[in-house]
Tab-separated table of C-alpha atoms and ligand atoms in Angstrom:
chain	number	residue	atom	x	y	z
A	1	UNK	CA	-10.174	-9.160	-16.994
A	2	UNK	CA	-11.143	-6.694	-14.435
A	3	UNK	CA	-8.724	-3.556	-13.900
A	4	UNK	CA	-7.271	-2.741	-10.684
A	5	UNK	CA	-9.549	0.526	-10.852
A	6	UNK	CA	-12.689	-1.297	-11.060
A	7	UNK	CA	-11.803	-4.473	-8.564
A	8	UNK	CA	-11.170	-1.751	-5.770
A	9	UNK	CA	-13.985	0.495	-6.431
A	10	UNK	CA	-16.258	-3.208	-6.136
A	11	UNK	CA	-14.377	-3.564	-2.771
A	12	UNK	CA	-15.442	0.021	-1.523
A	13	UNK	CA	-18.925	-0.422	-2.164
A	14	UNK	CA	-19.183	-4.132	-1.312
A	15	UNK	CA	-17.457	-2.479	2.233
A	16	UNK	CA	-14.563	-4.931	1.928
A	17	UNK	CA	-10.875	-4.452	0.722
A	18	UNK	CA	-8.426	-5.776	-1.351
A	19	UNK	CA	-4.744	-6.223	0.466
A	20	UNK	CA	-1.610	-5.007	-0.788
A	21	UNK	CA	1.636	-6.838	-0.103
A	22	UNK	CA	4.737	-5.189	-0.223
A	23	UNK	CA	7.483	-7.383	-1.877
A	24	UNK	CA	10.891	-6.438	-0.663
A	25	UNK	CA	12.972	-9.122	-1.739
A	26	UNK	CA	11.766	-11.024	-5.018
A	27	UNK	CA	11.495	-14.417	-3.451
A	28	UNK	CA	8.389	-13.079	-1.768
A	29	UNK	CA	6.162	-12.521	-4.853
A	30	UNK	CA	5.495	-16.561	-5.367
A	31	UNK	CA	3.760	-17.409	-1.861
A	32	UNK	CA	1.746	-14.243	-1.932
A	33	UNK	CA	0.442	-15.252	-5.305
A	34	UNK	CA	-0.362	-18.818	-3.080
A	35	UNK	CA	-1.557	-17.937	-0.098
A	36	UNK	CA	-4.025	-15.277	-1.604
A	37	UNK	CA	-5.147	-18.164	-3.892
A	38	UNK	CA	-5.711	-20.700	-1.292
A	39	UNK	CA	-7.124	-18.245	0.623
A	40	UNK	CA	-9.357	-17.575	-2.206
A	41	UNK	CA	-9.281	-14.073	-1.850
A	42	UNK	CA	-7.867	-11.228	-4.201
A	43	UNK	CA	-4.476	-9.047	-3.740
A	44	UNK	CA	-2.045	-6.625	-4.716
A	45	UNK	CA	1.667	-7.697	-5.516
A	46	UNK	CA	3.246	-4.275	-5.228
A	47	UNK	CA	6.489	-2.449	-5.015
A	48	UNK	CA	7.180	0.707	-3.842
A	49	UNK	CA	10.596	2.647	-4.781
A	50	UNK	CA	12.477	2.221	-1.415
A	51	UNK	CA	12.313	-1.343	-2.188
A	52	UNK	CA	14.968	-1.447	-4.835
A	53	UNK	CA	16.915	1.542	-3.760
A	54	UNK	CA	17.369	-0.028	-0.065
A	55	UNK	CA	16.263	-3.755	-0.249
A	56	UNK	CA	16.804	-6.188	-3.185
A	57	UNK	CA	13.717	-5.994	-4.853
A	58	UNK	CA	15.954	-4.910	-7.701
A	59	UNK	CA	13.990	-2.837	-10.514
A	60	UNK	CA	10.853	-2.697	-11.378
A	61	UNK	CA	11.400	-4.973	-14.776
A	62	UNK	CA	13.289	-7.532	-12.303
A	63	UNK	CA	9.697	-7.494	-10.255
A	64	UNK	CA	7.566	-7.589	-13.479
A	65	UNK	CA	9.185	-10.700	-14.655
A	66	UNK	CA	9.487	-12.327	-11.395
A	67	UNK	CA	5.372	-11.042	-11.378
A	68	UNK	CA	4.922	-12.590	-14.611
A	69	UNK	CA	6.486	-15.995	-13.240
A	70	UNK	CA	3.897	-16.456	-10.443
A	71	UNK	CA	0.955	-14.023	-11.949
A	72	UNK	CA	-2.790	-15.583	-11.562
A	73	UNK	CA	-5.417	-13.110	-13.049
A	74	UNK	CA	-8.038	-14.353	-10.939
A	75	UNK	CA	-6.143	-13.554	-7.723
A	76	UNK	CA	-3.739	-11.202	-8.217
A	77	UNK	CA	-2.578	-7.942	-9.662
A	78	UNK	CA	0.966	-5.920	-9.771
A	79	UNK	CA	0.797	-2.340	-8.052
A	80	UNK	CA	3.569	0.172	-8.215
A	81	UNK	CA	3.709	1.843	-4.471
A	82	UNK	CA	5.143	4.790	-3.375
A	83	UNK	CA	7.155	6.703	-6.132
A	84	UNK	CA	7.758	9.799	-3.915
A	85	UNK	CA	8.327	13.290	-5.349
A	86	UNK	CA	10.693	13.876	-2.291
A	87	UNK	CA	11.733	10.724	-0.591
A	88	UNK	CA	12.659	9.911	2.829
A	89	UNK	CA	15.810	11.488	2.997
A	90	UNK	CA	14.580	14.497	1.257
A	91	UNK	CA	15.824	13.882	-2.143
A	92	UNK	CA	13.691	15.242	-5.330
A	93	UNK	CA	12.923	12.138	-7.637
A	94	UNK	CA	12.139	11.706	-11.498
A	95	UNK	CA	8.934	10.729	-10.677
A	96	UNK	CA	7.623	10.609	-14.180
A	97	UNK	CA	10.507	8.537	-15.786
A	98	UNK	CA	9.834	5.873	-13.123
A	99	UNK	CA	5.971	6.415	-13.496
A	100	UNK	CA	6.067	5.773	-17.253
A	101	UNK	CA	8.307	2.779	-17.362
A	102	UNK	CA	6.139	1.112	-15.051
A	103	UNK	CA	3.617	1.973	-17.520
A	104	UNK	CA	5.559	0.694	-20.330
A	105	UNK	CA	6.390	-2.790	-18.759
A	106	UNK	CA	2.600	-3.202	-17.641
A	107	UNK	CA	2.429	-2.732	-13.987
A	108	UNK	CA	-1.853	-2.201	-13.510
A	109	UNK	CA	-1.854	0.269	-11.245
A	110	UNK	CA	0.561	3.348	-9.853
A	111	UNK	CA	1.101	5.694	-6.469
A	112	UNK	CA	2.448	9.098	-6.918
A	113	UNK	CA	3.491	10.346	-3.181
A	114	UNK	CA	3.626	14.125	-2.824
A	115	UNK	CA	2.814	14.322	0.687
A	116	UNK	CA	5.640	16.064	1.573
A	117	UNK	CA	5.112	18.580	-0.728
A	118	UNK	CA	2.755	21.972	0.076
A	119	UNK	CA	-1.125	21.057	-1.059
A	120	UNK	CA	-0.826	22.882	-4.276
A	121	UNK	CA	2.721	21.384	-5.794
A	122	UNK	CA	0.615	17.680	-4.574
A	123	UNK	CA	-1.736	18.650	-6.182
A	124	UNK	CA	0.108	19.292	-9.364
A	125	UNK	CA	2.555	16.532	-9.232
A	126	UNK	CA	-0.295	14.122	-8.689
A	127	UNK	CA	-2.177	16.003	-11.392
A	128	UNK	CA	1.005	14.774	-13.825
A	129	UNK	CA	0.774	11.265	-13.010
A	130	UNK	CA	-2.861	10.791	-13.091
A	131	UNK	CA	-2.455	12.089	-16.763
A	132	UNK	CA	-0.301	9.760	-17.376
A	133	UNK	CA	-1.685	6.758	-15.508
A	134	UNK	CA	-5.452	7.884	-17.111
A	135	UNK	CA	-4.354	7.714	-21.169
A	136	UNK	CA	-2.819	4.315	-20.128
A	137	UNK	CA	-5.769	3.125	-18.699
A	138	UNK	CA	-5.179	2.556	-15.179
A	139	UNK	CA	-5.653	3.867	-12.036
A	140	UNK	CA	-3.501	6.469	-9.895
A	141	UNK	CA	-3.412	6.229	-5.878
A	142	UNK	CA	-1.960	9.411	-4.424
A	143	UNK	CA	-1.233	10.463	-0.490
A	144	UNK	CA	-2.080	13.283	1.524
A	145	UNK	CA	-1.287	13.942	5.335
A	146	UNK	CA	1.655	12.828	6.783
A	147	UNK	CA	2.231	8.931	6.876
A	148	UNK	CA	5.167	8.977	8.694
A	149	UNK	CA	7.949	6.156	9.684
A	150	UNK	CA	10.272	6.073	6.300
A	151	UNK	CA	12.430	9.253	7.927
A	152	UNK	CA	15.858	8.142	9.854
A	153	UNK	CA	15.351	9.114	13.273
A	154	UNK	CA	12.845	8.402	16.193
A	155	UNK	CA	8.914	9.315	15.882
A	156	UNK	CA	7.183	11.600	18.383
A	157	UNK	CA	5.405	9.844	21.441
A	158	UNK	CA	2.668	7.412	19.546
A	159	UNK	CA	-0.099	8.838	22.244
A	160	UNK	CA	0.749	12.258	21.515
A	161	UNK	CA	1.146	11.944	17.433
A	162	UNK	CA	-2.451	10.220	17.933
A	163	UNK	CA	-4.618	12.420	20.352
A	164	UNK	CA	-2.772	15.831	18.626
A	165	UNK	CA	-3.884	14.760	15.003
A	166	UNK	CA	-0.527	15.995	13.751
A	167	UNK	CA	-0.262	14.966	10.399
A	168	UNK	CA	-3.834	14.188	9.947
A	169	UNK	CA	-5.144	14.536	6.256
A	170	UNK	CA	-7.461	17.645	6.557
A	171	UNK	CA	-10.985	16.875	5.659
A	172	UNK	CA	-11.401	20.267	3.593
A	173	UNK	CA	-7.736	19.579	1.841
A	174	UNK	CA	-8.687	16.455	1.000
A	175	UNK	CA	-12.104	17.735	-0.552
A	176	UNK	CA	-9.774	19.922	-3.169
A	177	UNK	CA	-7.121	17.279	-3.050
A	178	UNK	CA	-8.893	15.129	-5.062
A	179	UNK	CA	-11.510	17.492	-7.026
A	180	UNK	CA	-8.385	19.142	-8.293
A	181	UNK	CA	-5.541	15.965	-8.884
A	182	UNK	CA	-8.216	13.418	-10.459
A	183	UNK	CA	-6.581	10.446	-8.388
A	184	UNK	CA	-8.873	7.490	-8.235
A	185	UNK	CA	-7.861	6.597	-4.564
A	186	UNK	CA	-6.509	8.362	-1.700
A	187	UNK	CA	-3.711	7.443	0.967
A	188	UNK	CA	-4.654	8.938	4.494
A	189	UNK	CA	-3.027	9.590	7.467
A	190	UNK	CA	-5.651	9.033	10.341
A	191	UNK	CA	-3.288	7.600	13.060
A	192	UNK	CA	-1.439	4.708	10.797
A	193	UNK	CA	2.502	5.005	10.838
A	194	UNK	CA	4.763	3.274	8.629
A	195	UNK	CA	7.152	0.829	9.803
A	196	UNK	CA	11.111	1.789	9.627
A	197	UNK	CA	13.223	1.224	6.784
A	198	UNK	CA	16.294	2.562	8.337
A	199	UNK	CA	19.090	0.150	8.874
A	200	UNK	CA	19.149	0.766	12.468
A	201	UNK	CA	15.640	0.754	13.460
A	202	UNK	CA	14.379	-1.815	10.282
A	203	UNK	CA	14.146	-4.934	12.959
A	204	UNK	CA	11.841	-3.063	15.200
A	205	UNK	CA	8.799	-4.492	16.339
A	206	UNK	CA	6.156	-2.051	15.114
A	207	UNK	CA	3.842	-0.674	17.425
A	208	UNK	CA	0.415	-0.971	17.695
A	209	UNK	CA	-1.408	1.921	15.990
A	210	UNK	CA	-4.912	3.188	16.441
A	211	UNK	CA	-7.005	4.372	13.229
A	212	UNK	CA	-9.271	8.033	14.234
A	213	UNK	CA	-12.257	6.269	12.746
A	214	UNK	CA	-14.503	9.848	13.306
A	215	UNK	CA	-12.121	10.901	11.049
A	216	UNK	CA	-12.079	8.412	8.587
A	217	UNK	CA	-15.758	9.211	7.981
A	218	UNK	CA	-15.542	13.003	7.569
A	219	UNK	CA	-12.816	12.149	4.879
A	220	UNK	CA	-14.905	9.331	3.318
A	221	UNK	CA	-17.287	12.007	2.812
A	222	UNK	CA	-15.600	14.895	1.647
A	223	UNK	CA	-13.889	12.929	-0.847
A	224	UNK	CA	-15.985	9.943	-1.797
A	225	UNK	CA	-13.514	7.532	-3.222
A	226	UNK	CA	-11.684	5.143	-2.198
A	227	UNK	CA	-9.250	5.313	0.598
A	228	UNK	CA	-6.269	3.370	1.029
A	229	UNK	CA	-4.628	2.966	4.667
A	230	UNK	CA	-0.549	2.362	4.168
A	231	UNK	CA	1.581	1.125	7.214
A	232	UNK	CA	-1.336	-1.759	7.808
A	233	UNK	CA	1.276	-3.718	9.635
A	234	UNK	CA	0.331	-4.174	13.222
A	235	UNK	CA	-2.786	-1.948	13.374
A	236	UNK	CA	-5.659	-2.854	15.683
A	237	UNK	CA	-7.621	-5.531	14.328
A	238	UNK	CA	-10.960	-3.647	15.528
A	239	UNK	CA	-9.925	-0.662	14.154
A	240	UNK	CA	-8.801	-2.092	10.576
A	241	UNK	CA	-11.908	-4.138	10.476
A	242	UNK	CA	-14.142	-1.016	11.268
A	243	UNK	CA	-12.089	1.007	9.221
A	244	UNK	CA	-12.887	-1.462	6.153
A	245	UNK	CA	-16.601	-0.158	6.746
A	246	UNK	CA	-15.694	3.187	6.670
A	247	UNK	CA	-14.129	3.684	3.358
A	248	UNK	CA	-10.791	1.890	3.421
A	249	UNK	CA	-10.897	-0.007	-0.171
A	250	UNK	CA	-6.965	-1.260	-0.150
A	251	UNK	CA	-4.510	-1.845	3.069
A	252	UNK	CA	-0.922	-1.961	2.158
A	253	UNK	CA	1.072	-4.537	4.377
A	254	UNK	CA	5.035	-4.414	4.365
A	255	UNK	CA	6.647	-4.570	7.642
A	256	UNK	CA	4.856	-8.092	8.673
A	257	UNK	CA	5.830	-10.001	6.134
A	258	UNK	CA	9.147	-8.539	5.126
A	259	UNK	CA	10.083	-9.622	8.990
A	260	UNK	CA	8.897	-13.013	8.484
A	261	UNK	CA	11.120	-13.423	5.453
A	262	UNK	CA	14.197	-11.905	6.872
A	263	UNK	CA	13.846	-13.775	10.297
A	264	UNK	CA	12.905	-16.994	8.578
A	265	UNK	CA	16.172	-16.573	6.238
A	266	UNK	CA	18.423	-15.620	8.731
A	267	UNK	CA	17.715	-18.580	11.134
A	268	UNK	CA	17.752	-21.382	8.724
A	269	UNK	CA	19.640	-19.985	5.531
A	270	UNK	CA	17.179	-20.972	3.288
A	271	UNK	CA	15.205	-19.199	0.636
A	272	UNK	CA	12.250	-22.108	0.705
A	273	UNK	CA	11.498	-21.958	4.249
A	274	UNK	CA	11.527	-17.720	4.224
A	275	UNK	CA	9.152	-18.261	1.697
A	276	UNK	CA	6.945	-20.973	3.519
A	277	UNK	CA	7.340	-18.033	6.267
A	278	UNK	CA	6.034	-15.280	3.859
A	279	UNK	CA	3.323	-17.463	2.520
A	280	UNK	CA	1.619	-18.556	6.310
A	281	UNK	CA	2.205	-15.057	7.212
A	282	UNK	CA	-0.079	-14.078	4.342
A	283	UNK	CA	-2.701	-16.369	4.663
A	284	UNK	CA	-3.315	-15.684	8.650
A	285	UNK	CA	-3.114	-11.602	7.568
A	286	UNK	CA	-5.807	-12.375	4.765
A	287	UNK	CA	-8.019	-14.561	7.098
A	288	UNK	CA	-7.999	-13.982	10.137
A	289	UNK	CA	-6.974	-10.554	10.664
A	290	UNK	CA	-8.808	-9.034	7.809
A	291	UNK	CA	-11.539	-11.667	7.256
A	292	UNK	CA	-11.651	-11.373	3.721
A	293	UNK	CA	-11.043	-15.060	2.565
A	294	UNK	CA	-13.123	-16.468	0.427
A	295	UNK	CA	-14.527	-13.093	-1.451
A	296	UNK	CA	-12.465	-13.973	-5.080
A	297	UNK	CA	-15.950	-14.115	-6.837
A	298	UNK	CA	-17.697	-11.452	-5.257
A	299	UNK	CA	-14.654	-8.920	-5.730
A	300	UNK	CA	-13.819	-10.189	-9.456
A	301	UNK	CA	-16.843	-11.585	-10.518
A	302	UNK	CA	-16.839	-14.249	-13.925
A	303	UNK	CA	-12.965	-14.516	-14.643
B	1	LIG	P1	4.005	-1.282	6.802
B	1	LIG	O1	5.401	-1.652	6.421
B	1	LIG	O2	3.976	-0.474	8.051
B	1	LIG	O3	3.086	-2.431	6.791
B	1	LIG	O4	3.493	-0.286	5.644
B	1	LIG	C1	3.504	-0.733	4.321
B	1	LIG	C2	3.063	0.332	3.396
B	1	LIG	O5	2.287	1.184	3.738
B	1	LIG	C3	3.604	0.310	2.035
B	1	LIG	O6	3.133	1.355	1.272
């Protein structure tokens, strides 16, 4: 079977990507498993940390076995997003107790998030994890630049956070970033934004962002792994697409479908038809916003 490390590296030099889907609530694993099969395409199932502390995505052993319910090999594989060294409301986490029992229960691929962190204690709490992530034999994502969204509170002007490059991951950072932490792919902040997780602002309409594609390159180069763009809910299709080209190996999706569920459950009550919701949502995201249906044998090869 083909790790997670070598499926996205394939991706990055085919110039194509493989789609992570965020999975909030647990009833949202099975129709990503379907629509990325009937799509024919290849995904990530993965959870991130915020997901069981402030949705009902439980644990991560209450994801693995809900994972292992649904799980197809040839489409699919489980990614642990987002374990954050400080979270969103500025809390220090045991990053490596979370990190190994992921390990432990088999999840294929982890994210360490030190981005709020000064570049050298990133660098060193990534370094950690990748340790870890390395003698287990799988691959460790890790973030630089700020990605912001998660925080309470409203965001700067989108115009202004864009042409200022605040937050930007710096091309020369990045350069020691990864030279120094050994992480096999790199989160980047190049004009994406997360959407809200806050109670208050959580039903938001995202807005649309704009990816510094310029950018993108110089990091590309400087670094010359693969990138992964978080907050890919409700970027510019163009941009995305182009971005794809440019070095982005793996697009996390949350927002988009999470909405879908929580709208579709709300107005009819039902679990099946939030999941019908989830699973349409997927396949339009897979096909005809990234384009990427159809590329199962060319990503995974003989499975
Ligand atoms: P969105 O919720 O903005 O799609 O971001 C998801 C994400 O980046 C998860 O890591």
């Amino acid at each position: 079977m083909k790790s997670s490390a070598e499926l996205v590296r394939t991706a990055w030099n085919l110039g194509v990507m493989v789609p992570s889907f965020n999975v909030p609530y647990l009833p949202m694993v099975e129709p990503i498993v379907r629509a990325t099969r009937d799509q024919d395409a290849v995904a990530f199932v993965a959870v991130a940390r915020l997901e069981w502390v402030k949705f009902e995505s439980r644990s991560l052993s209450a994801v693995m076995e809900e994972y292992e319910r649904w799980q197809d090999p040839k489409h699919v594989r489980l990614h642990l997003d987002h374990v954050p060294v400080m979270d969103e409301d500025h809390q220090r986490v045991d990053v490596l107790a979370i990190i190994k029992e992921a390990i432990a229960l088999g999840y294929q691929s982890v994210m360490v998030d030190g981005s709020r962190l000064a570049l050298v204690d990133n660098i060193r709490a990534t370094r950690a994890v990748v340790e870890l992530a390395h003698a287990a034999g799988i691959a460790c994502e890790a973030e630089l630049g700020a990605v912001l969204g998660h925080e309470d509170g409203p965001l700067p002007p989108y115009e202004e956070l864009f042409k200022s490059g605040k937050g930007f991951t710096r091309v020369e950072e990045a350069r020691q970033f990864v030279r120094e932490s050994g992480c096999d792919w790199l989160s980047v902040a190049i004009g994406n934004i997360h959407g809200a997780v806050s109670q208050a602002a959580r039903d938001n309409k995202k807005i649309e962002a704009r990816l510094d594609l310029d950018h993108l390159g110089r990091l590309r180069e400087a670094t010359d792994i693969p990138l992964v763009l978080h907050g890919g809910s409700g970027v510019c299709r163009e941009d995305v697409r182009a971005g794809i080209k440019r070095g982005l190996a793996k697009v996390n999706v949350g927002t988009e479908i999470r909405q879908a569920y929580e709208v579709a459950l709300k107005a009819s009550g039902a679990v099946a038809v939030a999941q019908q919701a989830v699973h349409a949502r997927t396949a339009e995201l897979i096909r005809d916003y990234f384009g990427i249906q159809g590329l199962r044998a060319a990503l995974m090869g003989k499975t």
